[in-house]
Amino acid sequence: MHQNMKPYVVGIDIGGTNTVFGIVDARGNVVASSSIKTGRHADIKDYVEELKTSLNNLLEANDATDKIAGIGVGAPNGNYFTGAIEMAPNLPWKGRIPLAELLKEAFGVPVALTNDANAAAIGEMTYGVARGMKDFIMITLGTGVGSGIVVNGQLVYGHDGFAGELGHVIVKPSNGRMCGCGRTGCLEAYCSATGVARTAREFLETRTDKSLLRNLPIEGITSKDVYDAAVQGDKLAKEIFEYTGKIMGEAFANFIAFSSPEAIILFGGLSRSGELLMKPIKEAMDRNTLNIYKGKTKLLLSELKESDAAVLGASALGWEAR
Amino acid sequence: MHQNMKPYVVGIDIGGTNTVFGIVDARGNVVASSSIKTGRHADIKDYVEELKTSLNNLLEANDATDKIAGIGVGAPNGNYFTGAIEMAPNLPWKGRIPLAELLKEAFGVPVALTNDANAAAIGEMTYGVARGMKDFIMITLGTGVGSGIVVNGQLVYGHDGFAGELGHVIVKPSNGRMCGCGRTGCLEAYCSATGVARTAREFLETRTDKSLLRNLPIEGITSKDVYDAAVQGDKLAKEIFEYTGKIMGEAFANFIAFSSPEAIILFGGLSRSGELLMKPIKEAMDRNTLNIYKGKTKLLLSELKESDAAVLGASALGWEAR
């Protein structure tokens, strides 16, 4: 069978917690998908071994073995140009990991790799709310804050393949929080799921007003707990979302001055907080946007199922992999 | 004579103070140039009238009348898509000025218009230090702070034609200085020539240490005065450059997280301050850049004569004007 005739690609989305992978057909249907825990193996070889076993099982179960044209991978700090993951702060493997090469050896098919957020942007552009848009920014709100930037219909990779790390724009130049990247004041330290939990702990420790959150052990509080409390009308929990949204909206106003996107699209767990988060983001965006941009950039939520966007986006790279 | 056979284009660079224009041949030689004062006419029609007279004189003197293929214009807040200047804070004309249309009527040739900083970036890419670069950011340091961003070999215009206003990225989210745009804390309020003069006044008013600058009337101090004092070893004047460079370097570190450019290129009056400014910028850039980008992005000075870059860049648009 000619390579071009193979009917499927595989998309792999590597997150800080889970690695989700799926078999995708030429129409963008996820035929089947599964996942493994990313953090289980400190050695990348053991990780690749588990992924190989698990993906091969999925391929066999779906009669797709030898029907894969290529594999596309979305991973934190994934470099499209080199096919390597380099110094990803939220993954167990340090230094430079030539993952595209390792997967090519393991599966015997072409592999292409990019940033997980870039993969999500490609998914959104191909199948989601960004269809037809030439200029947009995808912001992924998960364990960290990632971004995929599209300018003139193309992903922005920069001169080294690493462009678009908007989670590590410094939004608090002084007295900022420590970030996983080793610096202080990054957007990610405030606006990721873990950032929201940190804000909750800060508020609870420095204030004395009542809150449903005080019924929970403070070290274990998650962004989900904050959401649940806010939905029940808890004032402090709502303020946590307002604080988070304000920082995000101010940052977005600066991003608009860079690429003047048609839309900023939110994706990932925290984006499902609805108006609790969207309202303060919109207000801060409007208040801080330069007059020539005011009211022009839409703030949208991803239309794709969370796992699907990244897997579909990564899989789209699979068709082009060489 | 066929339109395509006309041997010259005209480049017009509209600055807050001067409008410089030149006749340019197909090899990028500025055959002749002249200028008028931008601020002399509150009415755009009077401005176009003076420009028409002055440019026609230049064309006649150089035997170039009827030999112009097109006119390219670089102007603050110039929109490539609409050919209009819209709400430029540093120009005498308010609202939306359809300048491309007005010039087309005045000269009877095709006219294209863009941001003055975008024009400078095109000039630098075609004739200057950015030759061969596909990803760079041009920062213009004049009365204001402008920028032209090139990604993947193309100018970033955004969905509305206004992308790349990095002078209006908010670098001081709290207690920032008032900016000409009506907001507070913009990069331009600190790192333009006028920003440097403001810093000088602030330092002189809030401190008591000796400085050569105290010999000058405080309200009239310019960035040139600060430069002259610093060159003579004045400690306070040197600190003004360090303060300015630190803010710029921190902002550049954030810009790198966006488009990961091969170089950031400085252009305009203040960039001629040499190591007084470059050293603190480099230090703050290195200190604040995310580890995956560290040491990769060059900080360069424009290689083009100040007036030439903008005129040449604008003129390049003239060849493509329709």
XYZ file of C-alpha atoms in Angstrom:
644
model
C 0.000 0.000 0.000
C 1.308 3.441 -0.899
C 2.086 5.687 2.093
C -0.382 8.336 0.910
C -3.149 5.774 0.798
C -3.056 4.965 4.505
C -6.421 6.063 5.921
C -5.498 7.166 9.460
C -3.178 9.374 11.452
C -2.485 9.303 15.161
C -2.643 12.424 17.328
C -0.859 12.408 20.684
C -1.438 15.136 23.278
C 1.099 15.145 26.102
C -0.086 17.048 29.168
C 1.524 17.466 32.560
C -0.847 14.834 33.969
C -2.162 12.692 31.101
C -1.048 11.686 27.628
C -4.117 11.295 25.410
C -3.852 9.699 21.967
C -6.326 8.916 19.254
C -6.714 7.372 15.823
C -8.121 10.008 13.439
C -9.488 9.573 9.921
C -9.166 11.975 6.989
C -12.454 13.682 7.874
C -11.285 14.518 11.387
C -13.250 11.835 13.222
C -11.538 10.477 16.310
C -12.106 6.775 15.608
C -10.782 5.646 18.977
C -8.721 7.112 21.794
C -7.023 6.154 25.009
C -4.570 7.598 27.522
C -1.652 6.883 29.847
C -0.263 8.818 32.834
C 2.550 11.140 31.716
C 4.278 11.320 35.071
C 4.570 7.590 35.749
C 8.005 7.168 34.161
C 11.025 9.280 35.112
C 12.902 7.695 32.180
C 11.645 8.709 28.739
C 12.417 5.217 27.364
C 9.974 3.607 29.803
C 7.374 6.202 28.842
C 7.816 5.484 25.129
C 7.613 1.750 25.876
C 4.265 2.124 27.681
C 2.955 4.422 24.948
C 4.021 1.874 22.323
C 2.218 -0.992 24.052
C -0.889 1.042 24.726
C -1.141 2.623 21.252
C -0.421 -0.694 19.503
C -3.268 -2.280 21.488
C -5.591 0.536 20.388
C -4.507 0.141 16.751
C -5.070 -3.636 16.858
C -8.463 -3.312 18.530
C -9.544 -0.942 15.732
C -8.013 -2.889 12.861
C -5.706 0.082 12.175
C -2.258 -1.498 12.470
C -0.226 -0.646 9.303
C -2.918 1.869 8.301
C -1.242 4.905 9.908
C 0.158 7.598 7.579
C 1.914 9.479 10.357
C 1.888 10.572 13.965
C 1.490 14.140 15.180
C 2.428 15.095 18.720
C 1.538 18.107 20.847
C 3.796 18.486 23.901
C 4.815 21.273 26.295
C 7.966 22.978 24.925
C 7.714 20.813 21.816
C 9.802 22.216 18.959
C 8.334 21.897 15.479
C 11.714 22.499 13.833
C 13.754 19.905 15.771
C 11.083 17.414 16.845
C 12.358 17.598 20.417
C 10.881 18.543 23.786
C 13.322 20.969 25.385
C 13.426 21.840 29.084
C 9.713 21.466 29.800
C 9.117 22.599 33.397
C 5.922 20.543 33.870
C 7.165 17.195 32.494
C 9.201 14.551 34.345
C 12.033 14.499 31.727
C 14.732 17.142 31.952
C 16.925 18.584 29.203
C 16.359 17.856 25.513
C 14.170 14.855 24.596
C 14.215 13.899 20.856
C 10.685 12.516 21.071
C 9.817 12.611 17.347
C 12.879 10.434 16.672
C 12.077 8.019 19.523
C 8.489 7.595 18.318
C 9.623 7.139 14.732
C 11.847 4.275 15.881
C 9.065 2.793 18.019
C 6.316 2.892 15.368
C 8.143 3.015 12.028
C 6.053 5.912 10.664
C 6.818 9.633 10.112
C 6.365 11.791 13.225
C 5.918 15.574 13.589
C 5.833 17.387 16.915
C 4.846 20.820 18.180
C 3.875 22.702 21.293
C 0.668 21.288 22.845
C -0.984 24.704 22.629
C 0.025 25.072 18.954
C -1.562 21.688 18.311
C -4.747 22.876 20.005
C -4.701 26.018 17.826
C -4.391 23.895 14.675
C -7.307 21.769 15.930
C -9.411 24.859 16.592
C -8.526 26.355 13.197
C -9.373 23.130 11.357
C -12.434 21.910 13.257
C -13.461 24.534 15.835
C -14.495 28.119 16.450
C -11.441 29.529 14.618
C -12.473 28.085 11.236
C -11.852 30.770 8.618
C -9.862 33.020 10.956
C -6.406 34.144 9.832
C -5.378 35.898 13.047
C -6.193 34.506 16.458
C -4.585 33.512 19.745
C -5.389 30.271 21.515
C -4.840 30.323 25.278
C -4.833 26.964 27.037
C -5.675 27.070 30.738
C -4.584 23.828 32.372
C -1.888 22.858 34.866
C 0.026 25.649 33.130
C -0.940 28.424 30.720
C -0.012 27.766 27.093
C -0.629 29.568 23.819
C -0.761 29.012 20.094
C -0.583 32.141 17.964
C -1.839 32.269 14.381
C -0.824 35.216 12.197
C -1.890 35.477 8.581
C -3.211 31.913 8.664
C 0.086 30.429 9.886
C 1.257 29.181 13.261
C 3.911 31.503 14.711
C 6.979 29.345 15.387
C 9.612 32.084 15.584
C 13.209 31.738 14.438
C 13.855 28.772 16.763
C 10.498 26.950 16.778
C 9.618 28.057 20.329
C 7.470 31.148 19.812
C 4.215 31.578 21.711
C 4.935 31.020 25.390
C 2.439 33.608 26.578
C 2.032 31.832 29.914
C 5.517 33.106 30.649
C 4.924 36.741 29.872
C 5.754 38.585 33.077
C 2.584 40.358 34.205
C 3.819 41.428 37.655
C 7.205 43.107 37.150
C 7.614 43.613 40.892
C 6.744 41.334 43.831
C 5.475 38.657 41.479
C 4.851 35.058 42.454
C 7.490 32.393 41.871
C 6.770 30.480 38.654
C 7.682 26.904 37.727
C 10.056 28.347 35.105
C 12.306 29.826 37.822
C 11.335 33.454 37.280
C 8.686 35.522 39.052
C 5.450 37.220 38.025
C 4.530 35.031 35.005
C 0.919 34.913 33.789
C 0.965 31.157 34.448
C 1.655 31.691 38.162
C -1.727 33.459 38.449
C -4.020 32.180 35.717
C -3.428 28.420 35.514
C -5.554 26.023 37.569
C -2.721 25.852 40.088
C -2.444 29.663 40.036
C -6.117 29.942 41.015
C -5.522 27.500 43.887
C -2.540 29.616 45.013
C -4.702 32.740 44.953
C -7.259 30.904 47.096
C -4.608 30.010 49.686
C -3.239 33.590 49.642
C -6.697 35.101 50.138
C -7.594 32.651 52.921
C -4.330 33.250 54.761
C -4.283 37.049 54.532
C -7.984 37.689 55.116
C -10.454 36.849 57.832
C -13.828 36.955 56.098
C -16.033 33.882 56.003
C -15.872 31.487 53.095
C -17.043 27.983 52.251
C -13.409 27.331 51.305
C -12.468 27.532 54.992
C -14.203 24.154 55.453
C -11.524 22.509 53.286
C -7.907 21.648 54.204
C -6.090 24.706 52.835
C -3.163 22.887 51.170
C -5.467 20.645 49.148
C -7.707 23.369 47.676
C -8.080 23.140 43.868
C -9.484 25.503 41.252
C -12.474 23.149 41.089
C -13.161 23.760 44.805
C -13.040 27.506 44.159
C -15.456 27.096 41.256
C -17.878 25.010 43.303
C -17.846 27.585 46.115
C -18.340 30.493 43.688
C -21.309 28.773 42.068
C -22.866 28.508 45.544
C -22.482 32.294 45.847
C -19.366 32.366 48.035
C -18.091 35.945 47.954
C -14.409 35.189 48.487
C -14.444 32.487 45.800
C -16.035 34.917 43.350
C -13.343 37.471 44.174
C -10.690 34.865 43.326
C -12.158 34.581 39.827
C -12.343 38.379 39.538
C -8.685 38.678 40.546
C -7.681 35.965 38.051
C -9.772 37.419 35.236
C -8.438 40.929 35.775
C -4.835 39.761 35.395
C -5.740 37.750 32.305
C -7.666 40.620 30.698
C -4.785 43.036 31.273
C -2.385 40.556 29.676
C -4.755 40.021 26.724
C -4.875 43.800 26.103
C -1.089 43.680 25.683
C -1.285 40.640 23.379
C -3.756 42.555 21.192
C -1.187 45.359 20.762
C 1.151 42.713 19.345
C -0.852 40.808 16.725
C -4.324 42.411 16.744
C -6.127 39.062 16.567
C -9.727 38.610 15.456
C -10.261 36.478 18.562
C -8.647 35.210 21.708
C -9.889 31.675 22.303
C -9.838 30.042 25.719
C -9.388 26.338 26.046
C -8.914 23.884 28.923
C -10.355 23.177 32.367
C -10.478 26.693 33.786
C -12.209 28.066 30.683
C -15.281 26.063 31.683
C -15.800 28.445 34.626
C -18.151 30.467 32.409
C -19.103 34.040 33.285
C -17.356 33.802 36.672
C -14.111 34.133 34.711
C -15.227 35.547 31.348
C -16.865 38.661 32.817
C -13.794 39.978 34.677
C -11.550 39.079 31.697
C -13.780 41.031 29.291
C -13.969 44.027 31.623
C -10.192 44.195 32.132
C -9.584 43.655 28.400
C -11.939 46.506 27.456
C -10.520 48.829 30.112
C -6.900 48.222 29.095
C -7.086 47.934 25.319
C -5.635 50.757 23.220
C -8.413 52.839 21.614
C -7.730 51.686 18.025
C -8.354 48.054 19.069
C -11.272 48.598 21.420
C -14.212 46.223 20.991
C -12.679 44.507 17.965
C -11.161 41.328 19.404
C -13.649 38.626 20.343
C -13.182 36.589 23.499
C -14.367 33.059 22.709
C -14.482 29.621 24.241
C -13.182 26.607 22.370
C -15.927 24.618 20.649
C -14.008 21.377 20.765
C -14.082 18.743 23.441
C -10.988 19.336 25.544
C -9.154 16.120 24.676
C -10.286 16.235 21.037
C -8.856 19.673 20.173
C -5.316 18.760 21.103
C -5.507 15.236 19.652
C -7.127 16.491 16.422
C -4.625 19.346 16.120
C -1.682 17.046 16.713
C -3.128 14.508 14.286
C -3.346 17.168 11.548
C 0.463 17.391 11.795
C 0.557 13.621 11.237
C -0.628 13.972 7.628
C 2.268 16.323 6.859
C 4.959 14.421 8.798
C 7.929 13.294 6.696
C 4.765 55.061 -21.193
C 3.480 51.898 -19.507
C 2.891 52.253 -15.744
C 5.306 49.420 -14.953
C 8.056 51.169 -16.866
C 8.128 54.254 -14.640
C 11.565 54.294 -13.028
C 10.847 55.845 -9.621
C 8.677 55.555 -6.542
C 8.174 58.106 -3.790
C 8.500 57.209 -0.114
C 6.894 59.491 2.485
C 7.645 59.155 6.192
C 5.263 61.090 8.431
C 6.650 61.701 11.915
C 5.230 63.695 14.806
C 7.622 66.535 13.971
C 8.763 66.187 10.342
C 7.439 64.644 7.158
C 10.374 63.397 5.095
C 9.886 62.314 1.481
C 12.212 61.028 -1.182
C 12.396 59.875 -4.784
C 13.723 56.314 -4.890
C 14.898 54.263 -7.871
C 14.464 50.520 -8.431
C 17.816 49.759 -6.804
C 16.869 51.494 -3.561
C 18.852 54.683 -4.098
C 17.293 57.786 -2.604
C 17.751 60.066 -5.627
C 16.604 63.185 -3.801
C 14.722 64.012 -0.628
C 13.168 66.906 1.235
C 10.859 67.548 4.170
C 8.078 69.705 5.575
C 6.871 70.264 9.155
C 4.057 67.861 10.011
C 2.502 70.020 12.703
C 2.160 73.242 10.750
C -1.351 72.554 9.463
C -4.275 71.692 11.712
C -6.328 70.959 8.583
C -5.244 67.864 6.650
C -6.152 69.570 3.337
C -3.625 72.361 3.954
C -1.022 69.730 4.843
C -1.666 67.790 1.611
C -1.503 71.078 -0.313
C 1.949 71.936 1.096
C 3.154 68.372 0.531
C 1.896 68.530 -3.061
C 3.733 71.779 -3.780
C 6.914 70.673 -2.097
C 7.015 67.164 -3.628
C 6.129 68.485 -7.102
C 9.035 70.936 -6.815
C 11.353 68.071 -5.890
C 10.088 65.958 -8.802
C 10.574 68.814 -11.277
C 14.052 69.631 -9.990
C 15.021 65.992 -10.543
C 13.305 65.559 -13.903
C 11.043 62.940 -12.319
C 7.583 64.369 -12.990
C 5.417 61.666 -14.639
C 8.099 59.086 -13.866
C 6.561 57.916 -10.556
C 5.103 54.389 -10.455
C 3.531 54.863 -7.029
C 3.764 56.449 -3.609
C 4.293 54.586 -0.351
C 3.534 56.241 2.972
C 4.602 55.396 6.510
C 2.517 57.187 9.141
C 1.681 56.716 12.836
C -1.504 54.606 13.109
C -1.448 54.145 9.341
C -3.656 51.238 8.273
C -2.380 49.117 5.380
C -5.828 47.631 4.740
C -7.816 50.900 4.575
C -5.134 53.432 3.562
C -6.225 55.692 6.408
C -4.555 57.205 9.456
C -6.852 56.510 12.389
C -6.746 58.351 15.718
C -3.002 59.022 15.813
C -2.203 60.580 19.213
C 0.971 62.359 18.025
C -0.414 63.966 14.839
C -2.418 67.208 14.550
C -5.362 65.556 12.733
C -7.991 63.796 14.790
C -10.288 60.938 13.800
C -9.944 58.997 10.565
C -7.859 60.576 7.773
C -8.127 58.806 4.372
C -4.610 59.900 3.433
C -3.945 57.339 0.660
C -7.076 58.557 -1.105
C -6.180 62.253 -0.634
C -2.663 61.704 -2.011
C -3.972 59.673 -4.923
C -6.212 62.627 -5.849
C -3.338 65.086 -5.395
C -0.730 63.201 -7.442
C -2.730 60.923 -9.742
C -0.655 57.815 -8.958
C -1.380 54.689 -6.851
C -0.724 55.137 -3.121
C -0.184 52.558 -0.370
C 0.102 53.391 3.312
C 1.209 51.657 6.478
C 2.378 52.311 10.012
C 5.638 54.327 10.063
C 7.340 51.606 12.066
C 6.145 48.904 9.649
C 7.647 50.974 6.832
C 10.942 51.136 8.723
C 10.837 47.349 9.197
C 10.314 46.836 5.454
C 13.257 49.183 4.812
C 15.452 47.289 7.254
C 14.431 43.924 5.780
C 15.102 45.067 2.215
C 18.233 47.168 2.660
C 19.463 46.927 6.272
C 20.596 44.663 9.063
C 17.467 42.460 8.811
C 18.293 41.237 5.289
C 17.595 37.508 5.160
C 15.787 37.444 8.504
C 12.303 35.917 8.589
C 11.466 36.780 12.204
C 12.412 40.086 13.778
C 10.961 43.054 15.628
C 11.811 46.630 14.730
C 11.454 49.116 17.582
C 11.463 52.799 16.647
C 12.502 55.180 19.399
C 11.440 58.707 18.504
C 8.866 61.144 19.857
C 6.928 57.956 20.524
C 7.809 54.252 20.535
C 6.679 52.334 17.455
C 7.149 48.792 16.217
C 7.079 46.702 13.078
C 6.858 42.953 13.596
C 7.929 40.452 10.962
C 6.864 36.812 11.345
C 7.743 34.172 8.794
C 9.004 36.868 6.398
C 5.739 38.844 6.479
C 4.710 42.059 8.228
C 2.189 41.370 10.982
C -0.890 43.487 10.195
C -3.443 41.618 12.307
C -7.106 41.191 11.409
C -7.693 44.956 11.201
C -4.382 46.268 9.821
C -3.288 47.801 13.152
C -1.100 45.093 14.708
C 2.254 45.988 16.230
C 1.709 48.871 18.639
C 4.312 47.688 21.128
C 4.857 51.248 22.378
C 1.444 50.863 23.955
C 2.062 47.634 25.769
C 1.434 48.428 29.436
C 4.689 47.786 31.299
C 3.652 49.329 34.619
C 0.288 47.817 35.547
C 0.087 49.954 38.691
C 1.063 53.590 39.286
C 2.150 53.996 35.680
C 2.738 57.321 33.974
C 0.019 58.946 31.892
C 0.554 58.194 28.201
C -0.480 60.245 25.147
C -2.956 57.463 24.295
C -5.022 58.248 27.409
C -4.028 55.163 29.398
C -1.248 54.759 31.972
C 1.975 52.753 32.164
C 2.686 52.326 28.423
C 6.232 51.524 27.256
C 6.155 54.760 25.243
C 5.659 56.865 28.381
C 9.086 55.676 29.590
C 11.209 54.762 26.595
C 10.529 57.430 23.972
C 12.709 60.536 23.768
C 10.020 62.412 25.676
C 9.815 59.555 28.195
C 13.525 59.935 28.913
C 13.044 63.679 29.444
C 10.171 62.921 31.840
C 12.365 60.517 33.769
C 14.999 63.266 34.008
C 12.477 65.704 35.464
C 11.174 63.070 37.880
C 14.678 62.202 39.107
C 15.672 65.880 39.458
C 12.519 66.720 41.383
C 12.526 63.764 43.754
C 16.266 63.591 44.446
C 18.851 65.995 45.784
C 22.147 64.667 44.386
C 24.271 66.851 42.136
C 23.928 66.684 38.370
C 24.970 68.719 35.340
C 21.297 68.633 34.403
C 20.549 70.972 37.310
C 22.217 73.752 35.303
C 19.384 73.570 32.748
C 15.820 74.902 33.023
C 13.998 71.763 34.151
C 10.948 72.045 31.891
C 13.088 72.293 28.761
C 15.314 69.258 29.364
C 15.484 66.878 26.384
C 16.798 63.336 25.938
C 19.732 64.927 24.082
C 20.620 66.933 27.216
C 20.539 63.721 29.254
C 22.785 62.021 26.694
C 25.284 64.902 26.695
C 25.447 64.881 30.510
C 25.871 61.092 30.625
C 28.718 61.204 28.113
C 30.432 63.682 30.437
C 30.143 61.095 33.208
C 27.169 62.585 35.036
C 25.951 59.868 37.448
C 22.297 60.881 37.533
C 22.138 61.093 33.734
C 23.638 57.607 33.448
C 21.053 56.315 35.919
C 18.310 57.737 33.694
C 19.584 55.563 30.837
C 19.830 52.552 33.147
C 16.242 53.087 34.300
C 15.061 53.436 30.681
C 17.044 50.425 29.461
C 15.794 48.211 32.272
C 12.144 48.897 31.395
C 12.869 48.292 27.711
C 14.762 45.042 28.342
C 11.962 43.695 30.533
C 9.437 44.512 27.808
C 11.637 42.888 25.140
C 11.800 39.667 27.206
C 7.985 39.544 27.010
C 8.014 40.263 23.263
C 10.397 37.315 22.786
C 7.863 34.991 24.479
C 5.407 36.069 21.779
C 7.236 35.688 18.454
C 10.735 34.434 19.363
C 12.454 36.780 16.897
C 15.989 36.293 15.588
C 16.650 39.945 16.445
C 15.166 43.024 18.013
C 16.364 46.015 16.021
C 16.458 49.522 17.468
C 15.965 52.508 15.255
C 15.589 56.256 15.773
C 17.183 59.064 17.757
C 17.446 57.425 21.155
C 19.043 54.278 19.691
C 22.134 56.380 18.927
C 22.841 56.566 22.680
C 25.111 53.519 22.281
C 26.169 51.429 25.271
C 24.596 53.905 27.709
C 21.267 52.426 26.641
C 22.234 49.099 25.049
C 24.007 47.725 28.122
C 21.063 48.074 30.538
C 18.659 46.784 27.860
C 20.794 43.675 27.260
C 21.160 43.023 30.981
C 17.423 43.311 31.660
C 16.617 41.216 28.568
C 18.970 38.424 29.663
C 17.726 38.514 33.243
C 14.054 38.353 32.272
C 14.040 36.033 29.272
C 12.531 32.555 29.681
C 15.272 29.884 29.744
C 14.382 28.338 26.346
C 14.998 31.716 24.660
C 18.046 32.838 26.618
C 20.902 34.251 24.563
C 19.183 33.534 21.244
C 17.662 36.874 20.262
C 20.153 39.471 19.029
C 19.803 43.109 20.034
C 20.874 45.171 17.019
C 20.999 48.760 15.858
C 19.557 49.775 12.510
C 22.174 50.039 9.769
C 20.212 52.565 7.796
C 20.353 56.312 8.028
C 17.385 57.335 10.134
C 15.434 59.177 7.452
C 16.401 56.638 4.772
C 14.987 53.548 6.489
C 11.484 54.925 6.770
C 11.539 56.585 3.337
C 12.994 53.458 1.686
C 10.554 51.186 3.493
C 7.600 53.367 2.559
C 8.856 53.613 -1.017
C 8.966 49.799 -1.304
C 5.188 49.883 -0.777
C 5.010 52.335 -3.690
C 6.004 49.629 -6.197
C 3.112 47.450 -5.068
C 0.504 50.213 -4.748
C -2.598 49.725 -6.900
